[in-house]
Coordinates of C-alpha atoms in Angstrom, one line a residue:
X279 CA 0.0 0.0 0.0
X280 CA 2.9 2.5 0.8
X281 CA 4.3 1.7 -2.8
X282 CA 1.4 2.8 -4.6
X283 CA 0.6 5.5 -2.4
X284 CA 4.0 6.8 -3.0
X285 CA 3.6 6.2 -6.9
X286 CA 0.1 7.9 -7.3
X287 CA 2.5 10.6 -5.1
X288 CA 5.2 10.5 -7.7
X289 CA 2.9 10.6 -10.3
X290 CA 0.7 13.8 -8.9
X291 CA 4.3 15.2 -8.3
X292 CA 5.6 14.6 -12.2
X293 CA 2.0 16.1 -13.5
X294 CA 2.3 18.9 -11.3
X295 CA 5.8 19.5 -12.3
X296 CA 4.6 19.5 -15.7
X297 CA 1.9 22.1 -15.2
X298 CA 4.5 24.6 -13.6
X299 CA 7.0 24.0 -16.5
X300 CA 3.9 24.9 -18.9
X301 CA 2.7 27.5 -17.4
X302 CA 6.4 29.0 -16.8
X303 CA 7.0 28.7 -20.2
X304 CA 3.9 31.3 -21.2
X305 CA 5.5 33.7 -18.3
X306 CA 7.6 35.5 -21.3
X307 CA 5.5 37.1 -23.7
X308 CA 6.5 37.9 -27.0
X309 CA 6.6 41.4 -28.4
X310 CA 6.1 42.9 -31.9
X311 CA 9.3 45.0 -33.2
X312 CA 8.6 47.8 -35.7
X313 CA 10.7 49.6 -37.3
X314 CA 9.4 52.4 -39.0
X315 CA 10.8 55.2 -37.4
X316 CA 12.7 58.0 -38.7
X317 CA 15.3 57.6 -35.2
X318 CA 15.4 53.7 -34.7
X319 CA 17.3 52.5 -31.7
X320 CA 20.0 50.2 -32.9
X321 CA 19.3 46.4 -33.1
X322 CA 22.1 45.6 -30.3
X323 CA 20.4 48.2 -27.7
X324 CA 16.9 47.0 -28.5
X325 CA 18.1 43.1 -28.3
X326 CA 19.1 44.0 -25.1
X327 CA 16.2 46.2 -23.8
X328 CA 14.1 42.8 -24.6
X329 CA 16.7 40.2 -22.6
X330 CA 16.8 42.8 -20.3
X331 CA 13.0 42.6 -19.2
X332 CA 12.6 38.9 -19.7
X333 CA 11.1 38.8 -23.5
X334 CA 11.3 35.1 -24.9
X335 CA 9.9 35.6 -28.3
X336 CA 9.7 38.6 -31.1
X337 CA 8.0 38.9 -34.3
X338 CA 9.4 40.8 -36.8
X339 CA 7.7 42.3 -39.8
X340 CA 10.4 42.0 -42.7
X341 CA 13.6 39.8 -42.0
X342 CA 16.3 43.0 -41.9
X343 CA 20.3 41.2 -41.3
X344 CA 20.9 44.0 -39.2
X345 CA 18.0 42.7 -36.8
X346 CA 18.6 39.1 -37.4
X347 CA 22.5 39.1 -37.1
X348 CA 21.7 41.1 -33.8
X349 CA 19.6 38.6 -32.4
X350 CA 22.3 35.9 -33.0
X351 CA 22.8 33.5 -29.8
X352 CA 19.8 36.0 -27.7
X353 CA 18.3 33.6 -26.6
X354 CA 15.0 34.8 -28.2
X355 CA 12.7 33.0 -30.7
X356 CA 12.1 35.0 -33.7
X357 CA 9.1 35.3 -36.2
X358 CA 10.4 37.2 -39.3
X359 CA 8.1 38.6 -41.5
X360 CA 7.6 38.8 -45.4
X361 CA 5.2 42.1 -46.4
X362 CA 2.4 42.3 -48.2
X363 CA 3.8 44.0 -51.2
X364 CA 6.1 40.9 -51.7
X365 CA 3.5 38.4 -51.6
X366 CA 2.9 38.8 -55.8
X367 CA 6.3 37.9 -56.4
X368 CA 6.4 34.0 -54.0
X369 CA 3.1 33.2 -55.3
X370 CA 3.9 33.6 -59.0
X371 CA 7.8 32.0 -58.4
X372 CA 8.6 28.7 -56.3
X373 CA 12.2 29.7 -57.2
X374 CA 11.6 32.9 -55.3
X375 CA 10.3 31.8 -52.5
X376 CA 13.2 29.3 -52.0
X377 CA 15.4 32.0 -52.5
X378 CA 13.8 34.3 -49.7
X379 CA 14.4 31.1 -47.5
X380 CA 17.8 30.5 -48.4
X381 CA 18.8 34.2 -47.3
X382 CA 16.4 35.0 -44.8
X383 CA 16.0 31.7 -43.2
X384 CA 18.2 29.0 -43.7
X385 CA 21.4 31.3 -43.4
X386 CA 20.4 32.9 -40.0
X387 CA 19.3 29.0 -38.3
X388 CA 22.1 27.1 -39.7
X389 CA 24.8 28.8 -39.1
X390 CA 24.0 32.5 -37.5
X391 CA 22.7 31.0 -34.1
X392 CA 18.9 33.0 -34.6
X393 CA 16.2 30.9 -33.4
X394 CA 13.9 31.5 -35.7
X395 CA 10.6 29.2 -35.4
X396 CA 8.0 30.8 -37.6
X397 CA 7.9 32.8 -41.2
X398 CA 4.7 35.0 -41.5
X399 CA 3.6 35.5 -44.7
X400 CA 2.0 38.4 -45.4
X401 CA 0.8 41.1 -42.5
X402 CA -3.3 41.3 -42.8
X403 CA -3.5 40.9 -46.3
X404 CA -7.1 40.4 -46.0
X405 CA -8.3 44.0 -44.3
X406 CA -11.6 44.8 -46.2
X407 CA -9.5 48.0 -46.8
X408 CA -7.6 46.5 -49.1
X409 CA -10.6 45.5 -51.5
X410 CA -9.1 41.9 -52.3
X411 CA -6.0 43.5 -53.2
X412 CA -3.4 40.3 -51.7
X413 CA -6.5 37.5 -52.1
X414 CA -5.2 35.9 -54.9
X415 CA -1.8 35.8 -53.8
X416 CA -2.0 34.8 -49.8
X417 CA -2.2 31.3 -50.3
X418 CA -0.1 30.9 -53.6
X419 CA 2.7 32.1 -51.3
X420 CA 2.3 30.5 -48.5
X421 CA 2.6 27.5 -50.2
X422 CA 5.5 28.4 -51.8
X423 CA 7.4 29.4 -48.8
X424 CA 6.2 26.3 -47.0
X425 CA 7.7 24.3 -49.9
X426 CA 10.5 26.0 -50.1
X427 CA 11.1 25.3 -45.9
X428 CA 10.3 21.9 -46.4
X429 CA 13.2 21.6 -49.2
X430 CA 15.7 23.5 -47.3
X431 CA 14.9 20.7 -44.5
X432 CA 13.6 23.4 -41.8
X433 CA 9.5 22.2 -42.0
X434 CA 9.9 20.5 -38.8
X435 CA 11.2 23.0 -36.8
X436 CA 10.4 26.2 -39.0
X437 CA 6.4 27.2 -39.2
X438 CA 4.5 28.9 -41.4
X439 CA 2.0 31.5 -40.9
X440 CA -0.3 34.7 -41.8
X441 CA -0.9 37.6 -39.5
X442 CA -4.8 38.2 -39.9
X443 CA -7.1 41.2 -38.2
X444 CA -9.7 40.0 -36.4
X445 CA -12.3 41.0 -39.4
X446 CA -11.8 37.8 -40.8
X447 CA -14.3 36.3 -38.8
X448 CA -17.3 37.7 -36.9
X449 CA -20.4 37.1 -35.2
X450 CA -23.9 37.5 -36.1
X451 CA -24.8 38.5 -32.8
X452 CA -23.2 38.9 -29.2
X453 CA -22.3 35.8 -28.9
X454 CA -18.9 33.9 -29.7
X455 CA -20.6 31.1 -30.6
X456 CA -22.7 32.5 -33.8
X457 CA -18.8 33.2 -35.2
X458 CA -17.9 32.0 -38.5
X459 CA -15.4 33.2 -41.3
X460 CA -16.1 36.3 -43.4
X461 CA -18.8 35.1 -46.2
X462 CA -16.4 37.1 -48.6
X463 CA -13.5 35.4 -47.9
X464 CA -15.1 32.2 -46.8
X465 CA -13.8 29.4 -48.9
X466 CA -10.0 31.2 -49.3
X467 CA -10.2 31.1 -45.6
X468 CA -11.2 27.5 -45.0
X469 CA -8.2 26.2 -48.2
X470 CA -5.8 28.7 -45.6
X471 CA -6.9 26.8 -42.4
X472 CA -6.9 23.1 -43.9
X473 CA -3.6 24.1 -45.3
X474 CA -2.3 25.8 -41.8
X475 CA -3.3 22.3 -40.0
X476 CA -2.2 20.0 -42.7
X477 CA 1.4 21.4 -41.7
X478 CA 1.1 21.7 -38.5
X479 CA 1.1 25.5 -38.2
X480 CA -0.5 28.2 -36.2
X481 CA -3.4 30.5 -37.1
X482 CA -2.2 33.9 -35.8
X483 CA -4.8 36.6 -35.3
X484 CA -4.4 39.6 -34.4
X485 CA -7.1 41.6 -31.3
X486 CA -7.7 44.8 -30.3
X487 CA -10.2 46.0 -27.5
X488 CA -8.7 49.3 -28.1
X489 CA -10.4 49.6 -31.9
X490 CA -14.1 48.9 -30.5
X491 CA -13.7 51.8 -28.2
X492 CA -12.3 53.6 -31.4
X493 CA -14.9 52.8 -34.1
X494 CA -18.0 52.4 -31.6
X495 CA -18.9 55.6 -28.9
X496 CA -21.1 53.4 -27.4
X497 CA -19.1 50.1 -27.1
X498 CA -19.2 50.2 -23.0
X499 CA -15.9 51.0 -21.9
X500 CA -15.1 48.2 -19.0
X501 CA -15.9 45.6 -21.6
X502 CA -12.4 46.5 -23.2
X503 CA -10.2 45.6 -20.1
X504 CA -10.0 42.3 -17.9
X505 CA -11.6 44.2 -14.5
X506 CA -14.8 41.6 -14.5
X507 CA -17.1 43.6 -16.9
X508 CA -21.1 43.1 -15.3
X509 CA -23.4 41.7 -16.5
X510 CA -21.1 39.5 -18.3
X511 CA -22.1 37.7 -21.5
X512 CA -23.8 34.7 -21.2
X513 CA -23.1 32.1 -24.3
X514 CA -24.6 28.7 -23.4
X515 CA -23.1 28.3 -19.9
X516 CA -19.8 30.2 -20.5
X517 CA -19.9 34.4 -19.3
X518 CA -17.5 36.8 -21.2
X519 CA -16.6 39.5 -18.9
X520 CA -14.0 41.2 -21.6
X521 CA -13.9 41.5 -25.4
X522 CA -10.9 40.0 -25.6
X523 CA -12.4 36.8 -24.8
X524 CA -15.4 37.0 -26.5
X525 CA -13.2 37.9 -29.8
X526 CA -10.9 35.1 -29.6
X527 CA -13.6 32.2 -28.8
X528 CA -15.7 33.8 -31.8
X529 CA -12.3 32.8 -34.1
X530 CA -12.7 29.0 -32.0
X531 CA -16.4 29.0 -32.8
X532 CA -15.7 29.5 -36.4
X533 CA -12.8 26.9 -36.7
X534 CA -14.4 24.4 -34.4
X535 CA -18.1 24.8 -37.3
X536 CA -15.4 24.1 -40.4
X537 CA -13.9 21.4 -39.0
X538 CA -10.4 22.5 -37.5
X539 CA -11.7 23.2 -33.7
X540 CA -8.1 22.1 -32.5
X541 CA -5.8 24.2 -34.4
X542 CA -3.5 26.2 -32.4
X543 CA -4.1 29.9 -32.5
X544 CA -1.4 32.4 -31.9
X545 CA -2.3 36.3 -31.0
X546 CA 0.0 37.8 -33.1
X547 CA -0.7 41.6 -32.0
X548 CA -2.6 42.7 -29.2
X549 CA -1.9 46.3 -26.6
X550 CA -3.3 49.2 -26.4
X551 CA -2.1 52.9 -27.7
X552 CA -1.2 55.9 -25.1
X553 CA -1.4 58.9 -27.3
X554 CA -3.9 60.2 -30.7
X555 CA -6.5 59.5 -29.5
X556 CA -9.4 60.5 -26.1
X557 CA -9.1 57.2 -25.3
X558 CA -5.2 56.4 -25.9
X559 CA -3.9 57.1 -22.2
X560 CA -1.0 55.8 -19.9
X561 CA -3.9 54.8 -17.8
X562 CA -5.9 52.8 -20.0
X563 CA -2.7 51.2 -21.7
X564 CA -1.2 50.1 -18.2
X565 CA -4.5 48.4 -17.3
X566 CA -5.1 47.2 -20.1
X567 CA -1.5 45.2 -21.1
X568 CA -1.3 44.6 -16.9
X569 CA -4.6 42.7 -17.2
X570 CA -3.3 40.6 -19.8
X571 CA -0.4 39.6 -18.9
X572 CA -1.5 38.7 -15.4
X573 CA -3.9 36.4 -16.8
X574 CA -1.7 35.1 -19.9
X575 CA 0.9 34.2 -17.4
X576 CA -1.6 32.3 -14.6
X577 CA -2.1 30.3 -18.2
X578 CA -5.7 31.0 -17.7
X579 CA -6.9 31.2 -21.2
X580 CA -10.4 31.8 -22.6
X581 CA -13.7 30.1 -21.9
X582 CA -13.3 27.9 -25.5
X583 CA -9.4 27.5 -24.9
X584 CA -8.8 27.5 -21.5
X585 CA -4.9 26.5 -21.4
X586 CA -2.1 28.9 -21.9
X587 CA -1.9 31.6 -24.9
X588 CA 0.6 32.4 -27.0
X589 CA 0.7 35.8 -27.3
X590 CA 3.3 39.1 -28.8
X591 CA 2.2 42.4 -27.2
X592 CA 2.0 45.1 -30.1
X593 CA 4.5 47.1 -29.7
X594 CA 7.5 47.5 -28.0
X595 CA 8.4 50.5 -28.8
X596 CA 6.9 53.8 -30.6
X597 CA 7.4 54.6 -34.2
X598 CA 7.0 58.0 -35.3
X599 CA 7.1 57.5 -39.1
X600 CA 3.7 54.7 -39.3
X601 CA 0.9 55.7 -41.3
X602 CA -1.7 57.7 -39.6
X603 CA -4.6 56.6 -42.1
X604 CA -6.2 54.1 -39.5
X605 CA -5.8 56.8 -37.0
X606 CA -3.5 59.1 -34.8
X607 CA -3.1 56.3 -32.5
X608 CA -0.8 54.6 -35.1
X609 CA 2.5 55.9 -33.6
X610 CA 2.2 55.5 -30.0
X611 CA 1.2 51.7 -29.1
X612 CA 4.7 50.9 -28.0
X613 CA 5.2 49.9 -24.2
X614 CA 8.6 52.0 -24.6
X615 CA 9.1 55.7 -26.0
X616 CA 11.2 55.7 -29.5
X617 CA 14.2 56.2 -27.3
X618 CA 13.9 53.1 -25.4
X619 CA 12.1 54.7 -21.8
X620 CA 9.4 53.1 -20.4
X621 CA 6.1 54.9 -20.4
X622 CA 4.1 53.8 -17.4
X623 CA 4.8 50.9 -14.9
X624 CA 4.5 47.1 -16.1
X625 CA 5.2 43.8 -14.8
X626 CA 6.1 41.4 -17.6
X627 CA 6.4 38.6 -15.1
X628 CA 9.2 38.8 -13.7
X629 CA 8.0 40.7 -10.5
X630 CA 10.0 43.9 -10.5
X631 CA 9.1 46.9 -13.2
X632 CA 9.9 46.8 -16.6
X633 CA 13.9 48.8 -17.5
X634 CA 14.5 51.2 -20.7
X635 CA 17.4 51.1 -22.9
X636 CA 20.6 51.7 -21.2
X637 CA 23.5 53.8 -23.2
X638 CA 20.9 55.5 -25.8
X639 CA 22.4 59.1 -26.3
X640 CA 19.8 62.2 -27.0
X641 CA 21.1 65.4 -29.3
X642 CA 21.5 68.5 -27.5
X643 CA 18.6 70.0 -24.8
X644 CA 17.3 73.0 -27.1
X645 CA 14.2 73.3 -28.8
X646 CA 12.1 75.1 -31.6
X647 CA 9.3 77.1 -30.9
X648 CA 7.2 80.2 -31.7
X649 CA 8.9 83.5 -30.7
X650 CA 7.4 85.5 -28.0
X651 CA 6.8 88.6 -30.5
X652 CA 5.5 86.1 -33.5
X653 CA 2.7 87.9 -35.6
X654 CA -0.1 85.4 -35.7
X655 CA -1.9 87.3 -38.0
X656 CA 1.0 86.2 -40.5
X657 CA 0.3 84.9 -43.6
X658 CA 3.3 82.4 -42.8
X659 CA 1.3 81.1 -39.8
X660 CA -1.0 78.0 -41.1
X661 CA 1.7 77.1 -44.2
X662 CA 4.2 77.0 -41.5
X663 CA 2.1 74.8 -39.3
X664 CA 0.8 72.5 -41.8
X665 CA 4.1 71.7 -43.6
X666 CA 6.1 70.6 -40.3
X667 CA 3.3 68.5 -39.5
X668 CA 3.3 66.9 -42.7
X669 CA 6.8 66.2 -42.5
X670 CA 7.1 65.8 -38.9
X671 CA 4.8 64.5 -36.5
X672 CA 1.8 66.2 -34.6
X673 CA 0.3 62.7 -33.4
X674 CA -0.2 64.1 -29.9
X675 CA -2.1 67.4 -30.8
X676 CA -5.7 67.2 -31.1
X677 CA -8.7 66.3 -28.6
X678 CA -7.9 64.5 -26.3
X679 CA -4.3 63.8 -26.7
X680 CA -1.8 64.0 -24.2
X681 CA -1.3 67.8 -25.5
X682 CA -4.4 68.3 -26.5
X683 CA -4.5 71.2 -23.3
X684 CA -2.1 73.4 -25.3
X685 CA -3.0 76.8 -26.6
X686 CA -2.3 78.7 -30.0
X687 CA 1.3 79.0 -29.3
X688 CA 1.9 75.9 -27.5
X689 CA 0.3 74.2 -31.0
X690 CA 2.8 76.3 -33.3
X691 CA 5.2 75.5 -30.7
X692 CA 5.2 71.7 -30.7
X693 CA 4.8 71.6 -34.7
X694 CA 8.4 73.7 -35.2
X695 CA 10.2 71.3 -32.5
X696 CA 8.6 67.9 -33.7
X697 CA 10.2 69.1 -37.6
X698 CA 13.2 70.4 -35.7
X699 CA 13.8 67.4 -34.0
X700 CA 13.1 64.9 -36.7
X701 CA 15.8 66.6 -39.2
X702 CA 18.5 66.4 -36.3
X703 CA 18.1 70.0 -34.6
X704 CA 19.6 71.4 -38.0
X705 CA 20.0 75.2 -37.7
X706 CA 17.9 75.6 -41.4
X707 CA 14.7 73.2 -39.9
X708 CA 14.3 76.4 -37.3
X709 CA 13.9 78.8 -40.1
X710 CA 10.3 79.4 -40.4
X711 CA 9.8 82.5 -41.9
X712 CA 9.8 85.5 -38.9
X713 CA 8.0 83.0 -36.3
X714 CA 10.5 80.7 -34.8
X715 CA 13.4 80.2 -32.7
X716 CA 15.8 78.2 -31.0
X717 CA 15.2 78.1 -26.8
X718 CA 17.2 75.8 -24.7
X719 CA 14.3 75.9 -22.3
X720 CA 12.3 72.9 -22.0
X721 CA 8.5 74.1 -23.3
X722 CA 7.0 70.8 -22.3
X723 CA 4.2 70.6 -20.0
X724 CA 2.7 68.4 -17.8
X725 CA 2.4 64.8 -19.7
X726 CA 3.0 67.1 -23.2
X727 CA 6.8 66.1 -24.0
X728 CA 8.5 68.4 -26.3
X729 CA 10.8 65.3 -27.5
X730 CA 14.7 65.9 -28.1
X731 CA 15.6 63.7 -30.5
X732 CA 18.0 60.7 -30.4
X733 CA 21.2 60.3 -31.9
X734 CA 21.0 57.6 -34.1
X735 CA 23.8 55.9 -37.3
X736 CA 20.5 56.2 -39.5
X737 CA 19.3 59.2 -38.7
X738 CA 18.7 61.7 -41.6
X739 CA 17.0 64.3 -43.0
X740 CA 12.8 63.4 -43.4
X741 CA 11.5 65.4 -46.0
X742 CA 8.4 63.3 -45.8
X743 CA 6.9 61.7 -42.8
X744 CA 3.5 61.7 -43.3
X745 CA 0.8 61.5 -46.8
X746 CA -1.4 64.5 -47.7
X747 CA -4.1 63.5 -45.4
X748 CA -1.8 64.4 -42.7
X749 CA -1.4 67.8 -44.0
X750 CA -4.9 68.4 -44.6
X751 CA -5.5 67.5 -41.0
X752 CA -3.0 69.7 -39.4
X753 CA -4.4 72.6 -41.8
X754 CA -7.7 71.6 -40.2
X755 CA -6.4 71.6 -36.5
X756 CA -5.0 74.9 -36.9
X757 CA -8.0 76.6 -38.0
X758 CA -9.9 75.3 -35.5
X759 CA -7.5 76.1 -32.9
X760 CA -7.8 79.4 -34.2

């Protein structure tokens, strides 16, 4: 009797062993890494910055050898990325796809030390925005670059992918359990999936509460964070207290209906912006990413999935040089400023706040702004405004922004520094015409950060940050300031 008592022990001991390694191994959540940013922080310093706070994994939108040769021997595992405007080309040419794999892939695994474990093809080449543009030529290339890992001998450990927004499915009601594929898109969906599980690959999605706040003025606010939202959803037995939930178990809903209920799902993106926007805040972000990464590492899961998630926050760190066409928001989801600071406190899991970027060097503390004895009545004044917002970036002017509380001047102010500051405090990007000048006094106030840029081996002159629509919006903002 003392035998088997102290096998069934042994046994409870092993499985409970297990269940700790598992659920240790989801402690490190992944992050997304952007690049598009007219100042990046060099690969080395934001390799380290991720080591540093206990990062395990980081997906990659293109597959630079800068980034990958930095993240040789990390430690990390890596998705690398192949964009959108590249998926024409794989689909049409087997021998290109093998060629992208060859140099992106098989060089940096075999002998460069990067761990790289999935390729993701394409980057949410199915937004309705993009009326069909990448439908034809999604799955071609996955294939093709699935082919191409499978000759090079890297299938088994090397996965394929595609990054898809969260409109690929939906819900004819409430509930997650009326979700099923996009009719548009439904049968290029379901040839995706089978073709996904028939390699053993992930479906990665990508969620944001944030966007129903966004796009709906009535979406109720507590539904979008993981504080226990009342009444919760009700959806035969299981309550959704968050969106993020609901959202995710909609996507199991619709896989389990076609036949693939146990294909694993990866949440490619998923955080929360701090700036553009009324409802971009440091308060908002911090509960929101401190929710859920307290529940992703408990390995809690979702009512339809309830084991451990793997998940990449989006993003870790700002970039001032995104497209603003989805919205202000665009250039402020990172956890860290562009130069590597953090923005508000977060535990990634480790128990002890989250550390910026050590040895990142800033250019000299002067500014740009408006001079005291600036005509405002000038005819220079609007021009002025809206070109160094079009070329610079005015993200965090506006309602509700985090300098939204600025007046006239402060407005004029913050345009002239954020064009300054972007073209590397160069004398001539101070010379608007009788209404600006140098200051080495710091015009920020209260959360509004007049930024001094950082110094960076890239950094050049931006003649262009931003499309027209940004400079029709900053002509718009003045005037109405006005």
């Amino acid at each position: 009797m003392g035998l088997l008592v102290d096998e069934k022990l042994s046994k409870s001991l092993v499985f409970l062993l297990l269940n700790v390694l598992l659920v240790g191994s989801v402690s490190g959540i992944g992050v997304n890494w952007g690049t598009q940013a007219t100042h990046p922080l060099s690969p080395s310093k934001v390799v380290k910055l991720m080591k540093d706070n206990g990062i395990q994994k980081v997906k990659l939108f293109d597959a630079d050898p800068g980034i990958l040769s930095a993240l040789k021997k990390s430690g990390l595992q890596v998705m690398v990325g192949i964009p959108n405007d590249m998926l024409f080309t794989l689909a049409n040419s087997l021998q290109a796809a093998e060629k992208w794999v060859s140099k992106n892939v098989s060089a940096h695994v075999s002998s460069g030390g990067v761990d790289i474990r999935y390729v993701a093809v394409g980057n949410e080449p199915f937004l309705s925005t993009y009326n069909g543009t990448f439908e034809s030529t999604t799955l071609p290339a996955l294939q093709n670059i699935q082919a191409a890992l499978t000759k090079s001998g890297l299938s088994n450990k090397v996965k394929v992918t595609v990054p898809l927004n969260a409109d690929v499915y939906q819900s004819s009601s409430q509930k997650p359990s009326d979700g099923d594929f996009r009719t548009d898109i439904h049968d290029l969906m379901l040839q995706i999936v089978k073709f996904l599980n028939d390699n053993g690959a992930p479906f990665t999605v990508n969620i944001y509460p944030f966007l129903s706040l966004y796009e709906d003025a009535n979406f109720p606010v507590d539904y979008a964070f993981f504080n226990g939202f009342q009444p919760a959803i009700d959806d035969n037995g299981k309550a959704y207290d968050n969106v993020f939930d609901a959202n995710h178990d909609t996507l199991v809903w619709a896989l389990q209906k076609n036949g693939f209920g146990n294909l694993p799902i990866i949440v490619g993106e998923i955080g929360w912006p701090t700036d553009g926007d009324r409802n971009a805040n440091f308060r908002y972000a911090q509960n929101f990413n401190q929710g859920f990464i307290s529940r992703y590492a408990t390995g809690k899961g979702t009512p339809m999935r309830p084991g451990p998630i793997d998940a990449y926050l989006f993003s870790l760190i700002d970039e001032d040089n995104k497209s603003i066409q989805p919205g202000n928001f665009e250039r402020h989801w990172g956890v860290f400023y562009f130069d590597g600071q953090p923005k508000y406190e977060l535990n990634l899991g480790s128990n002890r706040g989250i550390r910026g970027a050590s040895g990142v060097e800033h250019l000299a503390k002067k500014w740009c702004v408006l001079k005291s004895n600036a005509n405002l009545n000038s005819d220079e004044v609007a021009p002025s405004v809206a070109y160094a917002c079009q070329n610079a970036d005015c993200t965090s002017l506006g309602y509700g922004t985090s300098c939204g509380n600025l007046d006239l001047k402060g407005n004029i102010s913050y345009a002239f520094n954020s064009y300054y500051q972007i073209n590397d405090q160069m004398d001539s990007a101070c010379k608007f015409p009788g209404l600006s000048m140098i200051t080495d006094k710091d015009p920020s106030v209260g959360n509004c950060r007049f930024k001094i840029m950082i110094q960076t081996d890239s950094a050049s002159i931006h003649p262009s940050i931003g499309p027209l629509g940004t400079l029709v919006l900053y002509v718009f903002l003045f005037f109405t300031i006005m």
